[in-house]
Every structure is written in structure tokens, then in C-alpha cells.
Coordinates of C-alpha atoms in Angstrom, one line a residue:
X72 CA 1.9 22.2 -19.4
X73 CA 3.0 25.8 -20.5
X74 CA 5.7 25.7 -17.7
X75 CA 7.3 22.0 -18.7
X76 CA 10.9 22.6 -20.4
X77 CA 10.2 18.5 -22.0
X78 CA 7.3 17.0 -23.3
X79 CA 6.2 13.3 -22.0
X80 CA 4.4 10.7 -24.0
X81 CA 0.4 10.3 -23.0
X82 CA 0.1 6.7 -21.7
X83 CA -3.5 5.2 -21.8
X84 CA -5.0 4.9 -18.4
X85 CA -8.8 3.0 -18.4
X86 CA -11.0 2.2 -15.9
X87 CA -12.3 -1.4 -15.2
X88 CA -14.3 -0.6 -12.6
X89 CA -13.9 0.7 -8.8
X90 CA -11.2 -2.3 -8.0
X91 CA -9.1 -2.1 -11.1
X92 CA -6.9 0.0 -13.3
X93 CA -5.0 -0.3 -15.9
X94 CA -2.0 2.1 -17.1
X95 CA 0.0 1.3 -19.7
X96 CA -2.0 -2.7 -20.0
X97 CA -0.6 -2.8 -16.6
X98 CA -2.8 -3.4 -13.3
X99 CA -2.6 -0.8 -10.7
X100 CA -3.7 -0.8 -6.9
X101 CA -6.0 1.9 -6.3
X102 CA -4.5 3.2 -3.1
X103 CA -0.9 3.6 -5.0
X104 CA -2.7 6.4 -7.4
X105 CA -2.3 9.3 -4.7
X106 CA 1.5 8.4 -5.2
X107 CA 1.4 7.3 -9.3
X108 CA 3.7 9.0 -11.2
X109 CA 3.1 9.0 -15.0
X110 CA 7.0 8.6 -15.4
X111 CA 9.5 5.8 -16.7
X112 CA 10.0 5.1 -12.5
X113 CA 6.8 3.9 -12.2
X114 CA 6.3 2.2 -15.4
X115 CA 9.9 0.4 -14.0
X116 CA 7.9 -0.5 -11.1
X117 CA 5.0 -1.8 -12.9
X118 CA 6.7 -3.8 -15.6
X119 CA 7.3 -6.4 -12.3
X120 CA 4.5 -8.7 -11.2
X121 CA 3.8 -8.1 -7.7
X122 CA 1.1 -9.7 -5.2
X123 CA -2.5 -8.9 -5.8
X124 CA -3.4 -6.9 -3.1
X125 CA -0.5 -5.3 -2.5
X126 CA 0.3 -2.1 -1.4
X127 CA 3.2 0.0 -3.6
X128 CA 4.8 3.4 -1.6
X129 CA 7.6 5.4 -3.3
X130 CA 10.3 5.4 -0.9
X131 CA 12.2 8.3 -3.2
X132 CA 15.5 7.5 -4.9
X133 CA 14.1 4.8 -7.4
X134 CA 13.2 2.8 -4.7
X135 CA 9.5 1.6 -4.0
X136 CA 8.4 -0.1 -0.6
X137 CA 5.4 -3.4 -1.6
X138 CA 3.8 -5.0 1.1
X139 CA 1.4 -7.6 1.7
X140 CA -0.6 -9.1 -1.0
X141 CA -1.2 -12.3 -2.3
X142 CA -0.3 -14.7 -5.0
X143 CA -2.2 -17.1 -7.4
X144 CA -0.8 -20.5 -7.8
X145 CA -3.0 -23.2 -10.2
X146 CA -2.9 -27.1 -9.7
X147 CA -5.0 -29.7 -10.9
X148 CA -7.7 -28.5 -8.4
X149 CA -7.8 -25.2 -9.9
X150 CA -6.2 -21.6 -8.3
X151 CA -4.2 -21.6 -4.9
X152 CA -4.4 -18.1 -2.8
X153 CA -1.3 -17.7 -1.0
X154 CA -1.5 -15.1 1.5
X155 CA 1.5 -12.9 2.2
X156 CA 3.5 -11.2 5.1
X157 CA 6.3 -10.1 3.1
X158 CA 8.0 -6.9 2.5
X159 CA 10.2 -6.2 -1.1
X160 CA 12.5 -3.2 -1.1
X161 CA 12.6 -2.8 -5.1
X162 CA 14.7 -0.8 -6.9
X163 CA 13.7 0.5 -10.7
X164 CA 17.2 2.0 -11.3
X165 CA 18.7 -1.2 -11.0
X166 CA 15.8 -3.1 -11.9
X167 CA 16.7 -5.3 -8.5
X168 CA 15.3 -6.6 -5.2
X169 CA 17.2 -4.9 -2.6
X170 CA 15.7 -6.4 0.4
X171 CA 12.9 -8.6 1.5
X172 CA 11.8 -9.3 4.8
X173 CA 8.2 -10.7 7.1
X174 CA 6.2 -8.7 8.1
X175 CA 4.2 -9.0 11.5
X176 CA 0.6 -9.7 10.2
X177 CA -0.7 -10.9 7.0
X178 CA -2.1 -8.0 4.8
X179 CA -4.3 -7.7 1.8
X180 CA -6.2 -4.8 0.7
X181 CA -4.3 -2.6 3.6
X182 CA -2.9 1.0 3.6
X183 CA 0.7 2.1 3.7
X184 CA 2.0 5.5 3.4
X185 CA 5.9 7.1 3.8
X186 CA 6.3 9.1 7.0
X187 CA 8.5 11.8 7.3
X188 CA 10.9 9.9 9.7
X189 CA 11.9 7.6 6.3
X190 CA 9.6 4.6 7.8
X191 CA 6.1 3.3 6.5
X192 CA 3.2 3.1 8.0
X193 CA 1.0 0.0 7.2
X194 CA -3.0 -0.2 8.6
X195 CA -6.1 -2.5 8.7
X196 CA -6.1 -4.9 5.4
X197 CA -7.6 -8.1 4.9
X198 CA -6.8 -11.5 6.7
X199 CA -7.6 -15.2 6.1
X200 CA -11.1 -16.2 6.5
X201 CA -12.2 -12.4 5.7
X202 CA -10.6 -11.3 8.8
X203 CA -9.9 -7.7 9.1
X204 CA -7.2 -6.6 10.5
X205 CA -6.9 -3.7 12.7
X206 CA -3.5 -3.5 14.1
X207 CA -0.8 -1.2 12.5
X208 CA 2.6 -2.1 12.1
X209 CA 5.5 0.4 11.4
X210 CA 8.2 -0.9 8.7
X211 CA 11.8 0.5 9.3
X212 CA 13.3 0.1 5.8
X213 CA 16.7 1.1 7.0
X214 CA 16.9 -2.0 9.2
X215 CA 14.2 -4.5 7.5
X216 CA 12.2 -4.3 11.0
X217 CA 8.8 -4.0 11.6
X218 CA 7.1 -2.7 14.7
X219 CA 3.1 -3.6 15.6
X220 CA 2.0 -0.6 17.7
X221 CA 0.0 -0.9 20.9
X222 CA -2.7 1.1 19.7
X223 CA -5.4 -0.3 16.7
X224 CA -7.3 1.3 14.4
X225 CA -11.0 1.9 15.8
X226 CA -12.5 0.3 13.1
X227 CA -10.9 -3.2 11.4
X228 CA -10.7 -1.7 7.5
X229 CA -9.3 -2.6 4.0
X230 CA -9.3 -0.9 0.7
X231 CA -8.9 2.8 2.7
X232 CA -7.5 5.7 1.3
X233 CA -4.3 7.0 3.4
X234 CA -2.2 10.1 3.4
X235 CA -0.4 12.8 6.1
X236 CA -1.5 16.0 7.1
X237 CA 0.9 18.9 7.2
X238 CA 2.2 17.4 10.8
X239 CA 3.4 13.9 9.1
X240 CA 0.3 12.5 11.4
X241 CA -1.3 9.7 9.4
X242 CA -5.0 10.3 7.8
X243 CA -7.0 7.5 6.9
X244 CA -10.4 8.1 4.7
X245 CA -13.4 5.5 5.0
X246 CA -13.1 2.2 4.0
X247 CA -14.8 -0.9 4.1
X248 CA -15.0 -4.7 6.1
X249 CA -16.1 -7.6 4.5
X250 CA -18.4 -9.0 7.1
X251 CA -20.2 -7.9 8.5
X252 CA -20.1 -5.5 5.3
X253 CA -20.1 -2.0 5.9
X254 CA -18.7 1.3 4.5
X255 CA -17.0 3.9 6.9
X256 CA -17.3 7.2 6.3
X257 CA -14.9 8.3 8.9
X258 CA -11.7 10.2 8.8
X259 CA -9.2 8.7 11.7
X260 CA -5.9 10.4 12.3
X261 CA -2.8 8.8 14.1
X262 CA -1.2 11.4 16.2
X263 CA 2.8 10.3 16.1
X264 CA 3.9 12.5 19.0
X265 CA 1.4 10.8 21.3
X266 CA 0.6 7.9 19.8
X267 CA -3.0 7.9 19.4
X268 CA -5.7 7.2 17.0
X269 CA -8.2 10.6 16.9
X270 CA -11.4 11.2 14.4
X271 CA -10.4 13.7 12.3

């Protein structure tokens, strides 16, 4: 605070719970937070409504990568749960949709984080019928491509946390699968050079 040259507004930020919260009124995925920004970008980003579930990464440059998800349609029989294999390229500056494209699996509840090459890495995440997904796919957002790997995870996750080390090498931290339920308290690392999954 001494350093800052400008002064930005304090936006409330509450806690529902472990699963939810809220900035500015707005919903926010929990695995996005490592990346939030408290700036008018990502209140851009926020004022959209994007799949439940989702995963948000900041691409740089305005532009935000969201993945998977799903949506909530109501009929006469009550709510509809669509699941998704989609990917958005958003743009705040413009306030546009840049690109969309399928994915290669359906997603919800998975982890996605920016590599260093410019493309996104996306692991585990929920499936239909509580089926957890433990493939990893790797989204060129240059091209609107995606790539499953040969290698899976070692454990079928959703909800973990995900950054890189100093290397650009993936790290994901515990996690959980629905059934049978379970919490991981590992620390896995993807090695890009040789293209392997390694405990931390």
C-alpha cells in the first residue's frame, strides 16, 4: 500500500462456505482465486454468466480462457443440468467472445492453469454419472485445438488446486472424488520435458 502511486476501491468479498464466493455480489470459482485480480478486468470477466463449474484462467491481454462447466435450464419438470465440453475465448476489453470451440472430455469441477508455452492445461474434473475424470487435455488457444495426453493423472480428481513450479511443470494439490469419496492429500507434478506425472 505505501508503494501504490493510485488508490483502488475496496470491493466486498464474503464467504458462503468452502464451495462459494462472492466478490462484488458475483459468484466466483474457487480455483480461479490463485489468479483473481481485484481489478476492473476481472470484474469485466465476472459481470458475464458463465457455466457453473467452470474453470476461468487469465490468458493476459484482457483475454480469459473458461472451460467446462455446466448450465441450468428449468422446464415444467423442474431444473435441466447440461453438461459442457466447451471452450470460450473471452475478451473484457471488448466485452466479446473471441472464440469458442469442444473440447475433448466433458469437465466440471476440473483444473486449468496457463503454461508458459501460451497453452492451458486442463486435469481431472467431474463427468456424468459422478464420473471422474482423469485424463488431461492440453488447449492450444492460438489454433482452438485441444490435445488429450497419453498419460492420466494417478488419481481421478475434481475441485484440486493447480499451479507451476519455477520449471512451468504443472502442480496439482489434493483434491477430492465423489465416489467412492475421498480426499487426496497428494501433491502430483506433470513433468512437460518428459511427459510424466511424478509425486511431488
Amino acid at each position: 500500500p505505501t508503494t501504490r502511486k493510485t488508490k483502488e476501491s475496496v470491493v466486498p468479498v464474503r464467504s458462503l462456505g468452502p464451495d462459494n464466493l462472492t466478490i462484488n455480489n458475483k459468484q466466483v470459482t474457487l480455483k480461479s482465486l490463485k489468479r483473481l485480480r481485484l481489478s476492473s478486468n476481472w470484474s469485466n470477466v465476472l459481470h458475464k454468466q458463465w457455466p457453473e463449474g467452470c474453470s476461468i484462467v487469465d490468458l493476459g491481454n484482457s483475454r480469459f480462457l473458461i472451460t467446462g462447466g455446466y448450465s441450468v435450464n428449468s422446464d415444467k419438470y423442474g431444473p435441466m443440468f447440461s453438461d459442457l465440453a466447451r471452450a470460450t475465448i473471452y475478451n473484457t476489453e471488448t466485452n466479446s467472445v473471441e472464440k469458442q470451440f469442444n473440447m475433448n472430455s466433458i469437465r466440471v469441477g476440473h483444473s486449468a492453469v496457463l503454461l508458459p508455452s501460451g497453452k492451458v492445461f486442463c486435469v481431472g474434473g467431474e463427468m456424468p454419472k459422478s464420473y471422474c475424470n482423469s485424463s488431461v487435455e492440453i488447449i492450444d488457444v492460438s489454433t482452438g485445438t485441444s490435445v488429450t495426453l497419453s498419460k492420466t493423472i494417478p488419481s481421478r480428481i475434481v475441485h484440486a488446486t493447480i499451479t507451476t513450479d519455477k520449471q512451468g511443470n504443472p502442480l496439482i494439490f489434493g483434491g477430492h472424488q465423489p465416489s467412492p469419496e475421498y480426499s487426496s492429500k497428494r501433491i502430483i507434478r506433470y513433468n512437460v520435458k518428459s511427459e510424466q506425472f511424478e509425486e511431488a
